[in-house]
PDB file of C-alpha atoms in Angstrom:
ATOM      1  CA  UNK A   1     109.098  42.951 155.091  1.00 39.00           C
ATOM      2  CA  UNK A   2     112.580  43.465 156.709  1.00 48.00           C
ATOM      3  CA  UNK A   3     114.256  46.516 157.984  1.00 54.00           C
ATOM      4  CA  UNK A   4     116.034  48.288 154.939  1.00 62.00           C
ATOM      5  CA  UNK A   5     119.746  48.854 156.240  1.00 70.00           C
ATOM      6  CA  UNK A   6     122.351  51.692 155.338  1.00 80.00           C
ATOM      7  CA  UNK A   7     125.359  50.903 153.636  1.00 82.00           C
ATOM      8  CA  UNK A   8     127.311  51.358 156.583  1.00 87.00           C
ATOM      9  CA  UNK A   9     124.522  50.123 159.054  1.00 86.00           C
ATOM     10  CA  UNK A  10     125.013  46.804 157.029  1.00 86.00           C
ATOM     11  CA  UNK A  11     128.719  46.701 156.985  1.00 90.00           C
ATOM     12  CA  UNK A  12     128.681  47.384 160.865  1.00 91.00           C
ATOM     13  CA  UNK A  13     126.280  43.737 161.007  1.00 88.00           C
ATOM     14  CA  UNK A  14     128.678  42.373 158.829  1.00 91.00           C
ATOM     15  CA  UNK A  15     132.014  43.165 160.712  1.00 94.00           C
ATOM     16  CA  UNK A  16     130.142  42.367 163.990  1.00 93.00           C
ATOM     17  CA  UNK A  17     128.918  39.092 162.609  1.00 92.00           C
ATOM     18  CA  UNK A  18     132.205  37.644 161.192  1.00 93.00           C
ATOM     19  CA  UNK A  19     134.140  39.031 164.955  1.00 96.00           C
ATOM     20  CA  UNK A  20     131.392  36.688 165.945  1.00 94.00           C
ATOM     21  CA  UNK A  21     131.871  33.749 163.809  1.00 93.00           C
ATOM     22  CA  UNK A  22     135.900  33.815 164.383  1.00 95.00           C
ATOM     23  CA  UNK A  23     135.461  33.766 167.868  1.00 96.00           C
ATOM     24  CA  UNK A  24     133.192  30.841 167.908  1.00 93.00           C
ATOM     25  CA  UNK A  25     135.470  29.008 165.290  1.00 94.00           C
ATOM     26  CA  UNK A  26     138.588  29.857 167.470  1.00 95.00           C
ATOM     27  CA  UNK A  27     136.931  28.985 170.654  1.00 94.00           C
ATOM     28  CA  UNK A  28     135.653  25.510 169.228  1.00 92.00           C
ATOM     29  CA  UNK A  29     138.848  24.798 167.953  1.00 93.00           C
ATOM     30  CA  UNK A  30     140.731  25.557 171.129  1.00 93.00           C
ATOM     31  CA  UNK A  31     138.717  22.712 172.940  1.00 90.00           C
ATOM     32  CA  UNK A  32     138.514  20.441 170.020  1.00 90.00           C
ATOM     33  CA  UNK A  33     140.086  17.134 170.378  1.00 88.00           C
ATOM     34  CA  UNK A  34     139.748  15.612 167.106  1.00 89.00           C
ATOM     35  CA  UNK A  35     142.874  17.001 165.041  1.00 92.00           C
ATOM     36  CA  UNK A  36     141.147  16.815 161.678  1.00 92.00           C
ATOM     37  CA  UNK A  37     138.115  18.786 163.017  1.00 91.00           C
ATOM     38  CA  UNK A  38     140.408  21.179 165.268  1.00 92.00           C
ATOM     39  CA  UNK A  39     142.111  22.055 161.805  1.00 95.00           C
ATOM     40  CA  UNK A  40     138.977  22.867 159.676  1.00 94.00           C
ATOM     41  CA  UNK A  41     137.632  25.230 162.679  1.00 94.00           C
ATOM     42  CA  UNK A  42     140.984  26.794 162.410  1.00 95.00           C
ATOM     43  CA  UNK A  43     140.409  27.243 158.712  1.00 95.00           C
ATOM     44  CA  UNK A  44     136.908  28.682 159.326  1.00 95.00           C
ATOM     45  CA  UNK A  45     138.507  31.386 161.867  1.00 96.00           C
ATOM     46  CA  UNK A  46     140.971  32.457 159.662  1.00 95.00           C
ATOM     47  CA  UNK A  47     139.057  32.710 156.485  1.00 94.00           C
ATOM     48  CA  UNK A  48     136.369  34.916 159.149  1.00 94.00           C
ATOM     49  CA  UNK A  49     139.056  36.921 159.408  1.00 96.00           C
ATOM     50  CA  UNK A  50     139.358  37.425 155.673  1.00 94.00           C
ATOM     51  CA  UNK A  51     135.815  38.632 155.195  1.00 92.00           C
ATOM     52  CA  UNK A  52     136.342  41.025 158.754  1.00 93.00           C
ATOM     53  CA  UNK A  53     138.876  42.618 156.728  1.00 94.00           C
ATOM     54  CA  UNK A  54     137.003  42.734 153.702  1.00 92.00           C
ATOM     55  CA  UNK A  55     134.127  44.448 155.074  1.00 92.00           C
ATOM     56  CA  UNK A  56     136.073  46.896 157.362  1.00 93.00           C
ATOM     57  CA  UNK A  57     137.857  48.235 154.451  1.00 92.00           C
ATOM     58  CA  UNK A  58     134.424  49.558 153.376  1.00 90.00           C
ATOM     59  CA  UNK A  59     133.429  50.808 156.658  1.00 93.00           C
ATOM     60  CA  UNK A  60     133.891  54.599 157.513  1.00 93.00           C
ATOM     61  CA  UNK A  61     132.705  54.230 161.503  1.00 91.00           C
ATOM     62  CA  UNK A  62     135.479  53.891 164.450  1.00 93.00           C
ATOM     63  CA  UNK A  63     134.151  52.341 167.022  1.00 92.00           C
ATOM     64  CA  UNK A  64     135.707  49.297 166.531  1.00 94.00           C
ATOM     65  CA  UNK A  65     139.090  51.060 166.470  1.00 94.00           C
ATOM     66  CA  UNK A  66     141.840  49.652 163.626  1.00 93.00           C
ATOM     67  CA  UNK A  67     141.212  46.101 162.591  1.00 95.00           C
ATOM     68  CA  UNK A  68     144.461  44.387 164.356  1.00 95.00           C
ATOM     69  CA  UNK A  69     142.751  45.650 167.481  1.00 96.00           C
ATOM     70  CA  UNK A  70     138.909  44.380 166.579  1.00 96.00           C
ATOM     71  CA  UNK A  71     140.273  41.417 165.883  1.00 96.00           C
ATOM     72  CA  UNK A  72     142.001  41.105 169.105  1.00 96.00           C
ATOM     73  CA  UNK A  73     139.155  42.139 171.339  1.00 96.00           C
ATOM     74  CA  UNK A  74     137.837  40.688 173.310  1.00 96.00           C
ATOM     75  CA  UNK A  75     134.877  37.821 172.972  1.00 95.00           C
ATOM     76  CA  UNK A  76     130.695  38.725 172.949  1.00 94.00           C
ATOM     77  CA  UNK A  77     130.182  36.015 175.677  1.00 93.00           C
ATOM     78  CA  UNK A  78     126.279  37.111 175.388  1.00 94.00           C
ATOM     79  CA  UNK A  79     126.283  35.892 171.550  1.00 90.00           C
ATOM     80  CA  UNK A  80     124.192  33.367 171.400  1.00 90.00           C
ATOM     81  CA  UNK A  81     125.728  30.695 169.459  1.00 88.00           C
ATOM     82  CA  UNK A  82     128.903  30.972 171.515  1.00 90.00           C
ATOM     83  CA  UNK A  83     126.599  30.772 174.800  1.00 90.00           C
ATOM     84  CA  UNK A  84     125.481  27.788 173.246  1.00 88.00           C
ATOM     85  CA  UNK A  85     129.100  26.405 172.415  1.00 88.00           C
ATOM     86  CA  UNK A  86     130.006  27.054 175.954  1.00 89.00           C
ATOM     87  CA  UNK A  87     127.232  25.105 177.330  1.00 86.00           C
ATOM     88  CA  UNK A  88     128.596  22.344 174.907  1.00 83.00           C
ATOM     89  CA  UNK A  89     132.129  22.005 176.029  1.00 82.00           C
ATOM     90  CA  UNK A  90     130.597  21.409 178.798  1.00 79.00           C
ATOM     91  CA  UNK A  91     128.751  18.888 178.277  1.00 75.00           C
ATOM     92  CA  UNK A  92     131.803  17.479 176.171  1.00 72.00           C
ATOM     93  CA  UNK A  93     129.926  17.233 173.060  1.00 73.00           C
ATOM     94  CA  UNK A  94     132.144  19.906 171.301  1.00 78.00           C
ATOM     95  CA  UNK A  95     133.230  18.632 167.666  1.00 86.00           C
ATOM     96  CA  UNK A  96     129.210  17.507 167.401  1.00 88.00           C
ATOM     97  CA  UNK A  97     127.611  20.450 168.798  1.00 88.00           C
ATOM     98  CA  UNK A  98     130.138  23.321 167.282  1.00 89.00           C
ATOM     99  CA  UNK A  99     129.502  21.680 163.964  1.00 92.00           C
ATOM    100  CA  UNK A 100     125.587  21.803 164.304  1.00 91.00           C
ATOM    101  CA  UNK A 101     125.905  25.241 165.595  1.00 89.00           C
ATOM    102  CA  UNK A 102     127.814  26.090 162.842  1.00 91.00           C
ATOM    103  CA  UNK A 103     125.682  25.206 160.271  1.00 94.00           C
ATOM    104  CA  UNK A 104     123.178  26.721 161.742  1.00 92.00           C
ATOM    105  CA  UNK A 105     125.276  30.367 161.496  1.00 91.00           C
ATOM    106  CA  UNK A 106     126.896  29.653 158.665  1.00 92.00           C
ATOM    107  CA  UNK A 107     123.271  29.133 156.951  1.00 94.00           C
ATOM    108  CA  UNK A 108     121.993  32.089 158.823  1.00 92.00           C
ATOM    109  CA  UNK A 109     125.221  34.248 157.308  1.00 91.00           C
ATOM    110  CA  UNK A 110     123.978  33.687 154.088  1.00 94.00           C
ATOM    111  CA  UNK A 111     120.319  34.698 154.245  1.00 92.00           C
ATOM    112  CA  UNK A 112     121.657  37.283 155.686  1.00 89.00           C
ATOM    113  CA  UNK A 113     123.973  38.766 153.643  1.00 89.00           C
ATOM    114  CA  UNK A 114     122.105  37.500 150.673  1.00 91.00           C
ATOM    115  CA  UNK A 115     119.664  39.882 151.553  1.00 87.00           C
ATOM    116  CA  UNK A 116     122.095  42.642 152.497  1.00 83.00           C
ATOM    117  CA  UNK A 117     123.579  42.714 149.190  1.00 85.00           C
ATOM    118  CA  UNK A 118     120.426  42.876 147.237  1.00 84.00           C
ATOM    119  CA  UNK A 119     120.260  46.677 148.928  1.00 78.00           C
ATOM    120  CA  UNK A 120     123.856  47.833 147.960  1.00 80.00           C
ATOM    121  CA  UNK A 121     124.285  49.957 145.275  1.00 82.00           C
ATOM    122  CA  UNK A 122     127.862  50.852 145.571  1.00 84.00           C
ATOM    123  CA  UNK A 123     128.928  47.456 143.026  1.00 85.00           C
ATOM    124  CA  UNK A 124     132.288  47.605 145.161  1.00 83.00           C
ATOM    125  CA  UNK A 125     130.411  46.607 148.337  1.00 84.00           C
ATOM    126  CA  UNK A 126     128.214  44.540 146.567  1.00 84.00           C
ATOM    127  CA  UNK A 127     130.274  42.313 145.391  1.00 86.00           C
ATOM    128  CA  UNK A 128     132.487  41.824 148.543  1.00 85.00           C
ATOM    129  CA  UNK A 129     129.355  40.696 150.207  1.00 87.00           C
ATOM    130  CA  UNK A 130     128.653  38.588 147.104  1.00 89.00           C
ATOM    131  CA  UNK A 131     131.756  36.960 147.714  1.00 87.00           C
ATOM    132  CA  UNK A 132     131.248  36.249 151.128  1.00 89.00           C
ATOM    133  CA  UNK A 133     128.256  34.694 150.512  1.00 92.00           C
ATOM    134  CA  UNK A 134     129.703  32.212 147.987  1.00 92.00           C
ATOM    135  CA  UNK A 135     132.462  31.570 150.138  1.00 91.00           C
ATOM    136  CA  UNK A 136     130.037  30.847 153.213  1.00 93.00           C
ATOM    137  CA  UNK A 137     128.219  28.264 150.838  1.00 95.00           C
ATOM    138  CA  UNK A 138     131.699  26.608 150.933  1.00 94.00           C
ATOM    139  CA  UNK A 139     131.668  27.033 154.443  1.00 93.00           C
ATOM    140  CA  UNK A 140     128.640  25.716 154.867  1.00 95.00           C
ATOM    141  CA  UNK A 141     129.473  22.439 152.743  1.00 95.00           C
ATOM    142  CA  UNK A 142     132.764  21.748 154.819  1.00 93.00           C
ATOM    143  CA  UNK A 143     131.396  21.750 157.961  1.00 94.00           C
ATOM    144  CA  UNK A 144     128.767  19.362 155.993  1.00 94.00           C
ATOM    145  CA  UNK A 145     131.317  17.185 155.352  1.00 93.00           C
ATOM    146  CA  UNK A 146     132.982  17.233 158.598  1.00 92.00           C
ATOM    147  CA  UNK A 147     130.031  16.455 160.664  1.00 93.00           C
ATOM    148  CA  UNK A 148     129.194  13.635 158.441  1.00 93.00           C
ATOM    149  CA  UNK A 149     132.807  12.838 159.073  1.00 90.00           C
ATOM    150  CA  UNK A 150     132.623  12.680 162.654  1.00 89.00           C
ATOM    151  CA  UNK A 151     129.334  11.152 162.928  1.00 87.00           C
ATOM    152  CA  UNK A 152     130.767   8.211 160.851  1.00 86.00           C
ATOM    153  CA  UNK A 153     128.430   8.973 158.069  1.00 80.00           C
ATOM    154  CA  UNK A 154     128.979   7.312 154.764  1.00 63.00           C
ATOM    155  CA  UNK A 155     131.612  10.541 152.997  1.00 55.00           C
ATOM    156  CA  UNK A 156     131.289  12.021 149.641  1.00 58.00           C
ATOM    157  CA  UNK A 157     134.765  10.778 148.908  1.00 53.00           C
ATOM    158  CA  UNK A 158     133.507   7.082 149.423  1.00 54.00           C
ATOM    159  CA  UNK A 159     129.656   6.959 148.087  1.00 51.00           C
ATOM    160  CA  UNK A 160     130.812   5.238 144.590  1.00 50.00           C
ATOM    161  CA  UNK A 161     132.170   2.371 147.141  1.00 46.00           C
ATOM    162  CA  UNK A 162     128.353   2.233 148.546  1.00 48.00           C
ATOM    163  CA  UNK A 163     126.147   3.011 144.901  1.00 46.00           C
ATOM    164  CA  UNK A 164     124.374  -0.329 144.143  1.00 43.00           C
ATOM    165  CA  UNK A 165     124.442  -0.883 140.210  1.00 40.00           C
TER     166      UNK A 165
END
């Protein structure tokens, strides 16, 4: 059975986690070099920021200081998935590798805050995590499409072209 969080000991995880995830997506996009998937990681960071904002307006710590500022701060080189998108630009596989990684988190995100909600009481809360998780399922499915976009995989958009009748 998993650790039973606080309110505010899961709203901490989840503002940490998105920082996180919007650093990753704004690193990745910094160093991406195809335009199409350089514009969906910018997408991703932004809408991270969305959900940071979401959850700090529920949070009643201060260590992380007003939200402009958080948001600013600097990056958690020791996180692992952006150790592991480091180690990918340079080995020049970014769009690939930030994608994979990003499924990976994004899919992480939501058994994560799946869970995290299903201890809130306070329905306020509950539903902005909720809401993140639905819009992390998006997430998840447009990074989906982007990697099989990249890869040169047959896209949704096109599969009627490839159906046999």
């Amino acid at each position: 059975m998993g650790r039973e969080y606080t309110l505010q000991e899961a709203i901490k995880l989840a503002i940490k986690a998105e920082k996180d995830s919007m650093d990753f997506y704004r690193r990745a996009a910094s160093v991406a070099k195809n335009y199409r998937t350089r514009k969906v990681l910018d997408l991703l960071a932004n809408e991270e920021i969305g959900h940071l904002k979401a959850f700090f307006d529920h949070y009643e710590g201060s260590e992380f200081g007003d939200v402009t500022s958080y948001i600013n701060s600097p990056v958690d080189t020791k996180n692992p998935a952006y150790m592991k998108l480091e180690k990918a630009i340079s080995d020049d596989m970014v769009e690939q590798k930030a994608l994979e990684l990003a499924l990976v988190e994004e899919n992480d995100c939501i058994g994560q805050y799946t869970q995290l909600s299903q201890g809130v009481v306070d329905p306020a809360v509950r539903s902005v995590f909720e809401r993140v998780v639905k819009e992390t399922q998006r997430h998840y499915a447009l990074i989906e499409s982007e990697y099989a976009h990249i890869m040169g995989m047959v896209h949704e958009s096109d599969q009627d072209i490839y159906v046999r009748e």
